[in-house]
mmCIF file with all atom_site columns, C-alpha atoms in Angstrom:
data_model
loop_
_atom_site.group_PDB
_atom_site.id
_atom_site.type_symbol
_atom_site.label_atom_id
_atom_site.label_alt_id
_atom_site.label_comp_id
_atom_site.label_asym_id
_atom_site.label_entity_id
_atom_site.label_seq_id
_atom_site.pdbx_PDB_ins_code
_atom_site.Cartn_x
_atom_site.Cartn_y
_atom_site.Cartn_z
_atom_site.occupancy
_atom_site.B_iso_or_equiv
_atom_site.pdbx_formal_charge
_atom_site.auth_seq_id
_atom_site.auth_comp_id
_atom_site.auth_asym_id
_atom_site.auth_atom_id
_atom_site.pdbx_PDB_model_num
ATOM 1   C CA . MET A 1 1   ? -94.565  -104.244 -70.981 1.00 85.00 ? 163 MET A CA 1
ATOM 2   C CA . SER A 1 2   ? -96.430  -107.008 -69.737 1.00 86.00 ? 164 SER A CA 1
ATOM 3   C CA . VAL A 1 3   ? -99.807  -107.701 -69.034 1.00 79.00 ? 165 VAL A CA 1
ATOM 4   C CA . PHE A 1 4   ? -101.412 -108.424 -65.413 1.00 71.00 ? 166 PHE A CA 1
ATOM 5   C CA . PRO A 1 5   ? -101.711 -112.250 -65.771 1.00 65.00 ? 167 PRO A CA 1
ATOM 6   C CA . GLU A 1 6   ? -106.006 -112.186 -64.964 1.00 59.00 ? 168 GLU A CA 1
ATOM 7   C CA . ALA A 1 7   ? -106.385 -109.050 -67.177 1.00 52.00 ? 169 ALA A CA 1
ATOM 8   C CA . TRP A 1 8   ? -110.383 -109.477 -68.249 1.00 54.00 ? 170 TRP A CA 1
ATOM 9   C CA . ARG A 1 9   ? -110.182 -112.450 -67.693 1.00 54.00 ? 171 ARG A CA 1
ATOM 10  C CA . GLU A 1 10  ? -113.503 -112.757 -66.700 1.00 61.00 ? 172 GLU A CA 1
ATOM 11  C CA . ARG A 1 11  ? -114.757 -111.369 -69.736 1.00 63.00 ? 173 ARG A CA 1
ATOM 12  C CA . ASN A 1 12  ? -113.938 -114.593 -71.778 1.00 66.00 ? 174 ASN A CA 1
ATOM 13  C CA . LEU A 1 13  ? -112.506 -112.708 -74.735 1.00 65.00 ? 175 LEU A CA 1
ATOM 14  C CA . GLY A 1 14  ? -111.650 -115.855 -76.398 1.00 70.00 ? 176 GLY A CA 1
ATOM 15  C CA . GLU A 1 15  ? -109.295 -117.671 -77.862 1.00 78.00 ? 177 GLU A CA 1
ATOM 16  C CA . ASP A 1 16  ? -106.766 -114.916 -79.686 1.00 82.00 ? 178 ASP A CA 1
ATOM 17  C CA . PHE A 1 17  ? -106.833 -113.259 -75.879 1.00 77.00 ? 179 PHE A CA 1
ATOM 18  C CA . ASP A 1 18  ? -105.481 -116.147 -74.062 1.00 78.00 ? 180 ASP A CA 1
ATOM 19  C CA . HIS A 1 19  ? -103.090 -117.127 -76.782 1.00 84.00 ? 181 HIS A CA 1
ATOM 20  C CA . TYR A 1 20  ? -101.747 -112.745 -76.155 1.00 82.00 ? 182 TYR A CA 1
ATOM 21  C CA . ILE A 1 21  ? -101.360 -113.399 -72.049 1.00 81.00 ? 183 ILE A CA 1
ATOM 22  C CA . ASP A 1 22  ? -99.875  -117.142 -73.089 1.00 84.00 ? 184 ASP A CA 1
ATOM 23  C CA . VAL A 1 23  ? -97.134  -114.999 -75.193 1.00 88.00 ? 185 VAL A CA 1
ATOM 24  C CA . LYS A 1 24  ? -96.947  -113.004 -72.419 1.00 87.00 ? 186 LYS A CA 1
ATOM 25  C CA . LYS A 1 25  ? -96.414  -115.067 -69.887 1.00 87.00 ? 187 LYS A CA 1
ATOM 26  C CA . ARG A 1 26  ? -93.941  -117.110 -71.441 1.00 91.00 ? 188 ARG A CA 1
ATOM 27  C CA . ALA A 1 27  ? -92.026  -113.441 -72.408 1.00 92.00 ? 189 ALA A CA 1
ATOM 28  C CA . ASP A 1 28  ? -91.558  -112.660 -68.889 1.00 91.00 ? 190 ASP A CA 1
ATOM 29  C CA . ILE A 1 29  ? -90.307  -116.460 -68.519 1.00 92.00 ? 191 ILE A CA 1
ATOM 30  C CA . ALA A 1 30  ? -87.472  -115.437 -70.874 1.00 94.00 ? 192 ALA A CA 1
ATOM 31  C CA . LEU A 1 31  ? -86.420  -112.625 -69.705 1.00 93.00 ? 193 LEU A CA 1
ATOM 32  C CA . THR A 1 32  ? -86.960  -112.938 -65.819 1.00 93.00 ? 194 THR A CA 1
ATOM 33  C CA . ARG A 1 33  ? -84.784  -116.224 -66.992 1.00 95.00 ? 195 ARG A CA 1
ATOM 34  C CA . SER A 1 34  ? -81.817  -114.349 -68.596 1.00 95.00 ? 196 SER A CA 1
ATOM 35  C CA . ASP A 1 35  ? -79.140  -112.325 -67.471 1.00 94.00 ? 197 ASP A CA 1
ATOM 36  C CA . LEU A 1 36  ? -80.105  -109.178 -68.903 1.00 91.00 ? 198 LEU A CA 1
ATOM 37  C CA . ASN A 1 37  ? -80.749  -106.461 -65.830 1.00 89.00 ? 199 ASN A CA 1
ATOM 38  C CA . ASP A 1 38  ? -84.668  -106.576 -66.175 1.00 90.00 ? 200 ASP A CA 1
ATOM 39  C CA . VAL A 1 39  ? -88.252  -104.797 -65.067 1.00 93.00 ? 201 VAL A CA 1
ATOM 40  C CA . ILE A 1 40  ? -91.297  -106.124 -66.345 1.00 93.00 ? 202 ILE A CA 1
ATOM 41  C CA . LEU A 1 41  ? -94.389  -103.230 -65.605 1.00 95.00 ? 203 LEU A CA 1
ATOM 42  C CA . ARG A 1 42  ? -97.618  -105.619 -65.735 1.00 93.00 ? 204 ARG A CA 1
ATOM 43  C CA . PRO A 1 43  ? -100.222 -102.860 -66.198 1.00 93.00 ? 205 PRO A CA 1
ATOM 44  C CA . SER A 1 44  ? -104.106 -102.950 -65.639 1.00 90.00 ? 206 SER A CA 1
ATOM 45  C CA . ALA A 1 45  ? -106.239 -101.469 -68.236 1.00 87.00 ? 207 ALA A CA 1
ATOM 46  C CA . LEU A 1 46  ? -104.805 -99.097  -70.774 1.00 90.00 ? 208 LEU A CA 1
ATOM 47  C CA . GLN A 1 47  ? -107.372 -96.477  -70.962 1.00 94.00 ? 209 GLN A CA 1
ATOM 48  C CA . ASP A 1 48  ? -107.333 -93.573  -72.798 1.00 96.00 ? 210 ASP A CA 1
ATOM 49  C CA . ASP A 1 49  ? -108.595 -90.083  -70.081 1.00 96.00 ? 211 ASP A CA 1
ATOM 50  C CA . PRO A 1 50  ? -105.763 -88.032  -69.415 1.00 96.00 ? 212 PRO A CA 1
ATOM 51  C CA . GLY A 1 51  ? -103.009 -88.901  -66.608 1.00 96.00 ? 213 GLY A CA 1
ATOM 52  C CA . ARG A 1 52  ? -103.634 -88.311  -62.545 1.00 97.00 ? 214 ARG A CA 1
ATOM 53  C CA . GLY A 1 53  ? -99.532  -89.340  -61.894 1.00 98.00 ? 215 GLY A CA 1
ATOM 54  C CA . THR A 1 54  ? -100.762 -91.322  -58.747 1.00 98.00 ? 216 THR A CA 1
ATOM 55  C CA . VAL A 1 55  ? -100.804 -95.182  -59.157 1.00 98.00 ? 217 VAL A CA 1
ATOM 56  C CA . ALA A 1 56  ? -100.939 -98.161  -57.317 1.00 97.00 ? 218 ALA A CA 1
ATOM 57  C CA . LEU A 1 57  ? -97.438  -100.030 -57.703 1.00 97.00 ? 219 LEU A CA 1
ATOM 58  C CA . GLY A 1 58  ? -95.847  -103.288 -56.260 1.00 95.00 ? 220 GLY A CA 1
ATOM 59  C CA . PRO A 1 59  ? -95.212  -107.133 -57.075 1.00 93.00 ? 221 PRO A CA 1
ATOM 60  C CA . ALA A 1 60  ? -99.648  -107.663 -56.979 1.00 90.00 ? 222 ALA A CA 1
ATOM 61  C CA . GLU A 1 61  ? -102.029 -104.850 -56.756 1.00 91.00 ? 223 GLU A CA 1
ATOM 62  C CA . ILE A 1 62  ? -105.692 -105.525 -57.380 1.00 87.00 ? 224 ILE A CA 1
ATOM 63  C CA . HIS A 1 63  ? -106.511 -105.826 -61.638 1.00 83.00 ? 225 HIS A CA 1
ATOM 64  C CA . ASP A 1 64  ? -108.864 -102.460 -62.367 1.00 88.00 ? 226 ASP A CA 1
ATOM 65  C CA . VAL A 1 65  ? -107.736 -99.707  -64.941 1.00 92.00 ? 227 VAL A CA 1
ATOM 66  C CA . ILE A 1 66  ? -104.924 -97.179  -65.317 1.00 95.00 ? 228 ILE A CA 1
ATOM 67  C CA . THR A 1 67  ? -104.979 -93.755  -67.893 1.00 97.00 ? 229 THR A CA 1
ATOM 68  C CA . ARG A 1 68  ? -101.814 -95.057  -70.745 1.00 97.00 ? 230 ARG A CA 1
ATOM 69  C CA . HIS A 1 69  ? -100.181 -91.888  -69.559 1.00 98.00 ? 231 HIS A CA 1
ATOM 70  C CA . ASP A 1 70  ? -99.792  -93.227  -66.134 1.00 98.00 ? 232 ASP A CA 1
ATOM 71  C CA . VAL A 1 71  ? -97.834  -96.493  -67.060 1.00 97.00 ? 233 VAL A CA 1
ATOM 72  C CA . ALA A 1 72  ? -95.510  -93.998  -69.477 1.00 97.00 ? 234 ALA A CA 1
ATOM 73  C CA . ALA A 1 73  ? -94.821  -91.564  -66.341 1.00 98.00 ? 235 ALA A CA 1
ATOM 74  C CA . THR A 1 74  ? -94.194  -94.817  -64.727 1.00 98.00 ? 236 THR A CA 1
ATOM 75  C CA . LEU A 1 75  ? -92.357  -96.712  -67.491 1.00 95.00 ? 237 LEU A CA 1
ATOM 76  C CA . ALA A 1 76  ? -89.904  -93.328  -67.637 1.00 96.00 ? 238 ALA A CA 1
ATOM 77  C CA . ALA A 1 77  ? -88.964  -93.103  -63.803 1.00 96.00 ? 239 ALA A CA 1
ATOM 78  C CA . LEU A 1 78  ? -89.013  -96.704  -62.622 1.00 95.00 ? 240 LEU A CA 1
ATOM 79  C CA . LEU A 1 79  ? -86.300  -96.372  -65.803 1.00 92.00 ? 241 LEU A CA 1
ATOM 80  C CA . HIS A 1 80  ? -84.804  -94.102  -63.587 1.00 93.00 ? 242 HIS A CA 1
ATOM 81  C CA . GLU A 1 81  ? -84.563  -95.965  -60.126 1.00 93.00 ? 243 GLU A CA 1
ATOM 82  C CA . PRO A 1 82  ? -81.120  -97.818  -60.516 1.00 91.00 ? 244 PRO A CA 1
ATOM 83  C CA . ARG A 1 83  ? -82.360  -99.506  -57.658 1.00 91.00 ? 245 ARG A CA 1
ATOM 84  C CA . ILE A 1 84  ? -84.948  -101.365 -59.267 1.00 92.00 ? 246 ILE A CA 1
ATOM 85  C CA . THR A 1 85  ? -83.521  -104.514 -61.104 1.00 90.00 ? 247 THR A CA 1
ATOM 86  C CA . ARG A 1 86  ? -84.806  -107.606 -62.252 1.00 92.00 ? 248 ARG A CA 1
ATOM 87  C CA . GLN A 1 87  ? -88.359  -107.304 -60.704 1.00 92.00 ? 249 GLN A CA 1
ATOM 88  C CA . ILE A 1 88  ? -91.772  -108.170 -62.016 1.00 93.00 ? 250 ILE A CA 1
ATOM 89  C CA . LEU A 1 89  ? -94.143  -104.970 -60.780 1.00 95.00 ? 251 LEU A CA 1
ATOM 90  C CA . GLU A 1 90  ? -98.121  -104.260 -61.140 1.00 94.00 ? 252 GLU A CA 1
ATOM 91  C CA . VAL A 1 91  ? -99.438  -101.202 -61.544 1.00 96.00 ? 253 VAL A CA 1
ATOM 92  C CA . THR A 1 92  ? -103.035 -99.216  -61.535 1.00 95.00 ? 254 THR A CA 1
ATOM 93  C CA . ALA A 1 93  ? -104.812 -96.795  -60.779 1.00 96.00 ? 255 ALA A CA 1
ATOM 94  C CA . GLU A 1 94  ? -105.181 -94.983  -57.200 1.00 96.00 ? 256 GLU A CA 1
ATOM 95  C CA . ASP A 1 95  ? -103.613 -92.004  -55.038 1.00 96.00 ? 257 ASP A CA 1
ATOM 96  C CA . THR A 1 96  ? -100.257 -92.352  -54.576 1.00 97.00 ? 258 THR A CA 1
ATOM 97  C CA . PRO A 1 97  ? -98.022  -90.077  -56.632 1.00 98.00 ? 259 PRO A CA 1
ATOM 98  C CA . ILE A 1 98  ? -96.097  -91.636  -58.921 1.00 98.00 ? 260 ILE A CA 1
ATOM 99  C CA . PRO A 1 99  ? -92.305  -90.367  -56.850 1.00 97.00 ? 261 PRO A CA 1
ATOM 100 C CA . ASP A 1 100 ? -94.196  -91.810  -53.637 1.00 97.00 ? 262 ASP A CA 1
ATOM 101 C CA . ALA A 1 101 ? -94.824  -95.055  -55.358 1.00 97.00 ? 263 ALA A CA 1
ATOM 102 C CA . ILE A 1 102 ? -91.429  -96.080  -56.484 1.00 96.00 ? 264 ILE A CA 1
ATOM 103 C CA . HIS A 1 103 ? -89.962  -94.725  -53.657 1.00 95.00 ? 265 HIS A CA 1
ATOM 104 C CA . ALA A 1 104 ? -91.953  -97.154  -51.218 1.00 94.00 ? 266 ALA A CA 1
ATOM 105 C CA . ILE A 1 105 ? -90.752  -100.425 -53.441 1.00 92.00 ? 267 ILE A CA 1
ATOM 106 C CA . THR A 1 106 ? -87.200  -99.392  -52.761 1.00 89.00 ? 268 THR A CA 1
ATOM 107 C CA . THR A 1 107 ? -87.994  -100.157 -49.642 1.00 78.00 ? 269 THR A CA 1
ATOM 108 C CA . ILE A 1 108 ? -89.396  -103.121 -49.426 1.00 63.00 ? 270 ILE A CA 1
#
């Protein structure tokens, strides 16, 4: 799990938040340069609402919001998809069912 690079940047949340984003970015870099078979998931702003089971998922998405439930469901599904390796994916709320969104990125 990572963070959208531009997540809430327009809000100017201060040095602590900037440090958090920097640390996440450095962790992403270290992971992608390792020999590990990784998938980095960058969710948009997390919400506590009930999950919808639908997302937008891809290498670049518009930063919006997403429920924690939908992030967890997407992450669980990604972990069971062996064709998705060594990728950085962004996820946000949208209308595509999670299994369909994952299937779509396996054909990119």
